[in-house]
Amino acid sequence: MKSELYEASKEFKAAERPRRLRRLRSMRLLLQETRLSSSDMMYPIFVDRRISKPEEVESMPGIYRLPLSDLEGEISTVTDLRIPAVLVFGLPGHKDAIGSEAFETDGIVQQAVRAIKKLAPELVVATDVCLCQYTDHGHCGVIRGGTVANDETLGILSRVAVSHAEAGADIVGPSAMMDGQVKAIREALDEGGFADTSIMSYSAKYASAFYGPFREAAESTPLWGDRRTYQMDPPNRREALQEIAIDIKEGADIVMVKPAMSYLDIISSARAEFNAPLAAYNVSGEYAMIKAAGRNGWLNDKLVALEVLTAIKRAGANIIITYFAKEAATWLRED
Ligand code: PBG
């Protein structure tokens, strides 16, 4: 309830002239309601067991799959730019039906996490907990009778999460969209003595066509079918809130909406509804579009990227997972 004085104060205005406050750049800066900073961002990193030199992802200019030996340079760039967190994805040496390289003690992600924590103990290391890069069929769980078997997959995801925690991950990020995955992983972590390892759940993860370039980067396109029987249907908003509520109840420390750009309404609703820290994933297709148009001279990719990232924060995200993190941090520093 606004006070009577407040109501009265409005009457004294000769005219509404909001442009007064936009005249000076410094005035605009002073009045900014949302301030984007490198500390909002988490940078995804792809480590590839099979290569010895960095390989650029064709549809994601500036993003590379790295061998372990190149992590040192990458991590020092990230920390120099004051980006507080990375999200590690792995490409295994071989794939099989259950994605067993995903939970090997010396798997690529486990090795990368150990290396990163040694190089930069203060950097937050998050990992993606999923099977699609590791299965020969490219789905996010084990297949039974032509479909992804939910409950059987939970045990494998828990093993993956525990192996990441053992390697030193600060946050594990289940992204397989299996029902009950947060609960199963929380229990497994606690039993394994990893009560301090956080869970960032990809709670509202939509079956989106914006993941295309990632699947090229991670070689995780499903051999048959699609992910619509486990990832969310893009038209649905209330269902996203339901997914997030379930994950918080199951023990998620951080919840996520993914993708971000076309889902700002979901981010905004989630922020209004829950107090949990909220991450938003500015996904590969969102990055690729802006990069491609920028390269064609069709738009200014720097300004568009900063506008998009600011919008994601304005919508309510606390953590923005973005391939722009390094560039954006550099741009923000120059400004
Ligand atoms: C793994 C996973 C995917 C992404 C993050 N984790 C791909 C998918 O679900 O198909 C997409 C990230 C991006 O597009 O940037 N399941």
XYZ file of C-alpha atoms and ligand atoms in Angstrom:
351
model
C 0.000 0.000 0.000
C 1.457 3.329 -1.081
C 0.994 6.159 1.444
C -1.270 9.166 0.952
C 1.823 11.399 0.863
C 3.168 9.378 -2.005
C -0.092 9.781 -3.872
C -0.050 13.533 -3.191
C 3.529 13.891 -4.351
C 2.530 12.822 -7.785
C 0.234 15.788 -8.193
C 3.123 18.290 -8.000
C 4.754 17.077 -11.178
C 4.341 19.644 -13.932
C 4.918 17.049 -16.578
C 6.344 13.558 -16.786
C 9.800 13.990 -18.325
C 11.742 10.773 -17.913
C 14.200 11.909 -20.587
C 15.805 14.283 -18.023
C 17.542 11.326 -16.494
C 18.900 10.012 -19.771
C 20.874 13.038 -20.940
C 24.289 12.117 -19.564
C 26.059 8.817 -19.876
C 27.146 9.065 -16.245
C 23.561 9.782 -15.205
C 22.408 6.698 -17.070
C 25.115 4.697 -15.370
C 24.041 6.018 -11.983
C 20.478 4.944 -12.601
C 21.074 1.499 -14.045
C 18.780 -0.981 -12.353
C 20.722 -3.998 -13.568
C 24.500 -4.113 -13.702
C 26.102 -6.879 -15.641
C 29.438 -8.054 -14.288
C 31.905 -10.823 -15.031
C 31.049 -12.179 -11.589
C 27.556 -13.111 -12.842
C 28.993 -15.587 -15.288
C 29.912 -19.241 -15.509
C 32.007 -20.302 -18.501
C 31.482 -23.696 -20.179
C 34.642 -25.624 -21.068
C 34.873 -28.692 -23.317
C 37.694 -31.125 -22.623
C 38.339 -33.849 -25.163
C 40.239 -37.024 -24.374
C 41.105 -37.782 -28.015
C 42.912 -34.663 -29.140
C 46.291 -33.085 -28.552
C 45.577 -29.615 -29.952
C 42.570 -27.306 -29.426
C 39.852 -27.738 -32.038
C 37.464 -24.910 -32.776
C 33.761 -25.777 -32.887
C 32.692 -24.744 -36.361
C 29.289 -23.385 -35.408
C 30.641 -21.656 -32.297
C 33.481 -19.352 -33.340
C 35.894 -18.741 -30.467
C 34.870 -21.907 -28.606
C 37.314 -24.802 -28.584
C 37.433 -28.400 -27.500
C 40.593 -28.630 -25.441
C 43.030 -31.368 -24.584
C 43.943 -31.539 -20.879
C 47.312 -30.001 -21.688
C 45.641 -26.740 -22.749
C 43.640 -26.260 -19.577
C 46.294 -24.205 -17.858
C 46.143 -21.335 -20.363
C 42.365 -21.408 -20.429
C 42.025 -21.343 -16.660
C 44.452 -18.461 -16.240
C 42.476 -16.451 -18.822
C 39.251 -17.160 -16.956
C 40.664 -16.198 -13.562
C 42.424 -13.081 -14.950
C 39.041 -11.933 -16.239
C 37.513 -12.500 -12.793
C 35.016 -15.030 -14.029
C 34.234 -16.958 -10.833
C 33.119 -20.293 -12.255
C 33.495 -22.825 -15.049
C 31.190 -25.640 -16.166
C 33.103 -28.671 -17.423
C 31.886 -30.931 -20.247
C 33.811 -33.991 -21.390
C 34.261 -35.898 -24.620
C 35.292 -39.470 -23.855
C 37.672 -41.820 -25.649
C 34.911 -44.304 -26.419
C 31.157 -44.533 -26.075
C 29.060 -47.516 -24.951
C 25.457 -48.397 -24.149
C 25.502 -47.081 -20.561
C 28.074 -44.315 -20.911
C 30.546 -45.940 -18.554
C 33.373 -43.498 -19.239
C 31.239 -40.853 -17.562
C 31.915 -42.330 -14.113
C 35.509 -43.529 -14.497
C 37.841 -42.301 -11.780
C 40.232 -41.223 -14.510
C 37.602 -40.078 -16.978
C 38.254 -36.897 -18.868
C 36.036 -34.693 -16.667
C 37.467 -36.178 -13.474
C 41.017 -35.473 -14.677
C 40.081 -31.971 -15.797
C 38.445 -31.155 -12.455
C 41.514 -32.289 -10.538
C 43.759 -30.229 -12.812
C 41.606 -27.105 -12.535
C 41.305 -27.289 -8.756
C 45.091 -27.575 -8.574
C 45.606 -24.598 -10.906
C 42.961 -22.378 -9.323
C 41.622 -23.628 -5.980
C 39.333 -20.597 -5.639
C 37.650 -21.033 -9.007
C 34.212 -22.648 -8.696
C 34.245 -25.858 -10.700
C 30.873 -27.156 -11.812
C 30.347 -30.279 -13.904
C 27.608 -31.443 -16.238
C 26.164 -34.740 -15.027
C 24.654 -36.470 -18.034
C 25.291 -39.459 -20.256
C 24.580 -38.227 -23.788
C 28.225 -37.540 -24.679
C 29.141 -40.987 -23.369
C 26.445 -43.277 -24.769
C 26.751 -44.814 -28.242
C 23.076 -43.980 -28.910
C 23.442 -40.369 -27.745
C 20.537 -40.373 -25.274
C 20.828 -39.079 -21.709
C 20.164 -42.444 -20.048
C 20.087 -46.192 -20.606
C 17.697 -47.553 -23.210
C 15.115 -50.257 -22.444
C 12.402 -51.179 -24.913
C 13.160 -48.270 -27.183
C 12.961 -45.598 -24.531
C 15.147 -44.036 -21.845
C 14.664 -45.985 -18.613
C 14.294 -43.423 -15.864
C 14.964 -45.362 -12.670
C 17.781 -47.459 -14.029
C 19.528 -44.283 -15.168
C 19.429 -42.749 -11.683
C 22.067 -45.113 -10.303
C 24.449 -44.302 -13.143
C 23.939 -40.549 -12.806
C 24.649 -40.877 -9.082
C 27.917 -42.664 -9.814
C 28.875 -39.913 -12.255
C 28.091 -37.208 -9.698
C 30.046 -38.950 -6.935
C 33.050 -39.427 -9.235
C 33.001 -35.698 -10.033
C 32.746 -34.818 -6.341
C 35.633 -37.182 -5.587
C 37.727 -35.350 -8.183
C 36.981 -32.084 -6.371
C 33.990 -30.561 -8.169
C 32.300 -27.846 -6.109
C 28.998 -28.178 -7.942
C 27.498 -31.072 -9.884
C 24.894 -30.229 -12.498
C 22.455 -33.009 -13.385
C 21.127 -32.254 -16.888
C 19.604 -35.566 -17.958
C 16.025 -34.595 -17.003
C 15.372 -37.928 -15.281
C 12.677 -37.771 -12.589
C 14.184 -38.082 -9.121
C 17.753 -37.389 -10.252
C 18.392 -34.659 -7.687
C 17.206 -36.836 -4.793
C 19.243 -39.822 -5.979
C 22.366 -37.711 -6.429
C 21.958 -35.904 -3.091
C 21.658 -39.220 -1.276
C 24.650 -40.692 -3.095
C 26.785 -37.621 -2.390
C 25.870 -37.629 1.293
C 26.562 -41.349 1.622
C 29.894 -40.882 -0.122
C 30.956 -38.206 2.339
C 30.343 -35.290 -0.016
C 27.788 -33.338 1.955
C 29.558 -30.108 0.939
C 29.208 -30.680 -2.792
C 26.406 -28.523 -4.209
C 23.816 -29.501 -6.785
C 22.861 -27.132 -9.574
C 19.918 -28.794 -11.221
C 18.966 -28.208 -14.837
C 15.398 -28.126 -13.525
C 13.493 -26.453 -16.347
C 15.383 -27.777 -19.337
C 13.363 -27.531 -22.523
C 13.587 -29.795 -25.571
C 15.054 -26.946 -27.596
C 16.361 -26.629 -31.136
C 18.844 -24.093 -29.736
C 21.119 -26.929 -28.545
C 22.200 -27.739 -32.116
C 25.741 -26.303 -32.017
C 26.415 -27.871 -28.596
C 25.643 -31.275 -30.023
C 28.231 -30.645 -32.714
C 30.708 -29.546 -30.035
C 29.970 -32.470 -27.721
C 29.090 -35.042 -30.367
C 25.915 -35.846 -28.472
C 23.199 -35.860 -31.131
C 20.877 -38.823 -30.471
C 21.245 -41.554 -33.117
C 17.474 -41.962 -33.325
C 14.505 -40.000 -32.059
C 14.815 -36.858 -29.985
C 14.764 -35.799 -26.336
C 11.092 -34.830 -26.167
C 10.122 -37.697 -23.878
C 12.345 -36.359 -21.112
C 13.103 -32.691 -21.758
C 10.292 -30.144 -21.347
C 7.838 -29.006 -23.968
C 8.597 -25.355 -24.927
C 4.971 -24.116 -24.719
C 4.766 -24.871 -20.977
C 5.379 -22.380 -18.177
C 3.556 -23.784 -15.138
C 5.256 -27.119 -15.690
C 8.637 -25.379 -15.371
C 7.658 -24.042 -11.961
C 6.548 -27.524 -10.986
C 9.905 -29.012 -12.090
C 11.778 -26.371 -10.085
C 9.624 -26.945 -6.984
C 10.316 -30.690 -7.169
C 14.065 -30.139 -7.500
C 14.204 -27.755 -4.550
C 12.308 -30.312 -2.478
C 14.739 -33.021 -3.578
C 17.684 -30.935 -2.411
C 18.870 -28.769 -5.300
C 21.007 -25.867 -4.073
C 20.744 -23.946 -7.347
C 18.027 -24.350 -9.981
C 18.262 -23.563 -13.669
C 16.203 -22.453 -16.613
C 17.529 -23.458 -20.031
C 17.676 -22.012 -22.681
C 17.640 -18.368 -21.567
C 16.965 -15.887 -24.380
C 13.600 -17.248 -25.490
C 12.658 -18.194 -21.927
C 12.971 -14.889 -20.069
C 9.373 -15.235 -18.903
C 10.255 -18.544 -17.254
C 13.299 -16.985 -15.571
C 11.170 -14.120 -14.337
C 8.430 -16.412 -12.995
C 10.963 -18.669 -11.312
C 12.628 -15.674 -9.665
C 9.279 -14.422 -8.366
C 8.201 -17.825 -7.086
C 11.332 -19.219 -5.394
C 14.180 -17.982 -3.224
C 16.745 -20.490 -4.451
C 19.680 -19.138 -6.468
C 18.685 -19.218 -10.119
C 20.940 -19.996 -13.055
C 20.069 -19.408 -16.694
C 21.860 -21.139 -19.560
C 22.509 -18.887 -22.540
C 22.887 -21.898 -24.835
C 24.977 -22.725 -27.869
C 22.375 -21.766 -30.499
C 21.888 -18.374 -28.893
C 25.634 -17.827 -29.064
C 25.930 -19.142 -32.634
C 23.168 -16.881 -33.978
C 24.700 -13.719 -32.573
C 28.196 -14.699 -33.701
C 27.048 -15.583 -37.209
C 25.088 -12.371 -37.675
C 28.001 -10.376 -36.264
C 30.413 -11.973 -38.693
C 28.118 -11.095 -41.561
C 28.028 -7.486 -40.438
C 24.287 -7.798 -39.863
C 24.454 -6.649 -36.280
C 26.988 -5.571 -33.685
C 27.665 -8.810 -31.840
C 29.288 -7.066 -28.882
C 26.325 -4.805 -28.199
C 23.791 -7.550 -28.858
C 25.557 -10.015 -26.583
C 25.789 -7.503 -23.723
C 22.132 -6.589 -24.223
C 21.069 -10.233 -24.119
C 23.160 -11.022 -21.024
C 21.820 -7.936 -19.255
C 18.266 -8.986 -20.150
C 18.855 -12.448 -18.689
C 20.049 -10.857 -15.462
C 17.189 -8.330 -15.468
C 14.727 -11.213 -15.815
C 16.088 -12.573 -12.537
C 19.016 -14.906 -13.161
C 21.777 -14.885 -10.533
C 24.157 -17.014 -12.559
C 24.451 -16.756 -16.332
C 26.076 -19.710 -18.007
C 27.402 -18.328 -21.260
C 29.913 -18.951 -24.031
C 30.283 -15.155 -24.152
C 31.768 -15.044 -20.639
C 35.380 -14.367 -21.638
C 34.498 -11.849 -24.339
C 31.836 -10.163 -22.229
C 34.224 -9.839 -19.292
C 36.762 -8.217 -21.627
C 34.149 -5.852 -23.087
C 32.882 -4.857 -19.648
C 36.425 -4.088 -18.598
C 37.008 -1.851 -21.651
C 33.809 0.127 -21.143
C 23.587 -32.517 -21.906
C 23.556 -31.082 -22.203
C 23.124 -30.402 -23.353
C 23.418 -29.058 -23.153
C 23.974 -28.945 -21.892
N 24.040 -30.198 -21.310
C 22.585 -30.892 -24.639
C 21.293 -31.519 -24.737
O 20.531 -31.665 -23.784
O 21.009 -31.940 -25.853
C 23.170 -27.936 -24.140
C 24.019 -26.747 -23.965
C 24.018 -25.787 -25.099
O 23.299 -25.911 -26.108
O 24.817 -24.848 -24.998
N 22.385 -33.168 -21.835
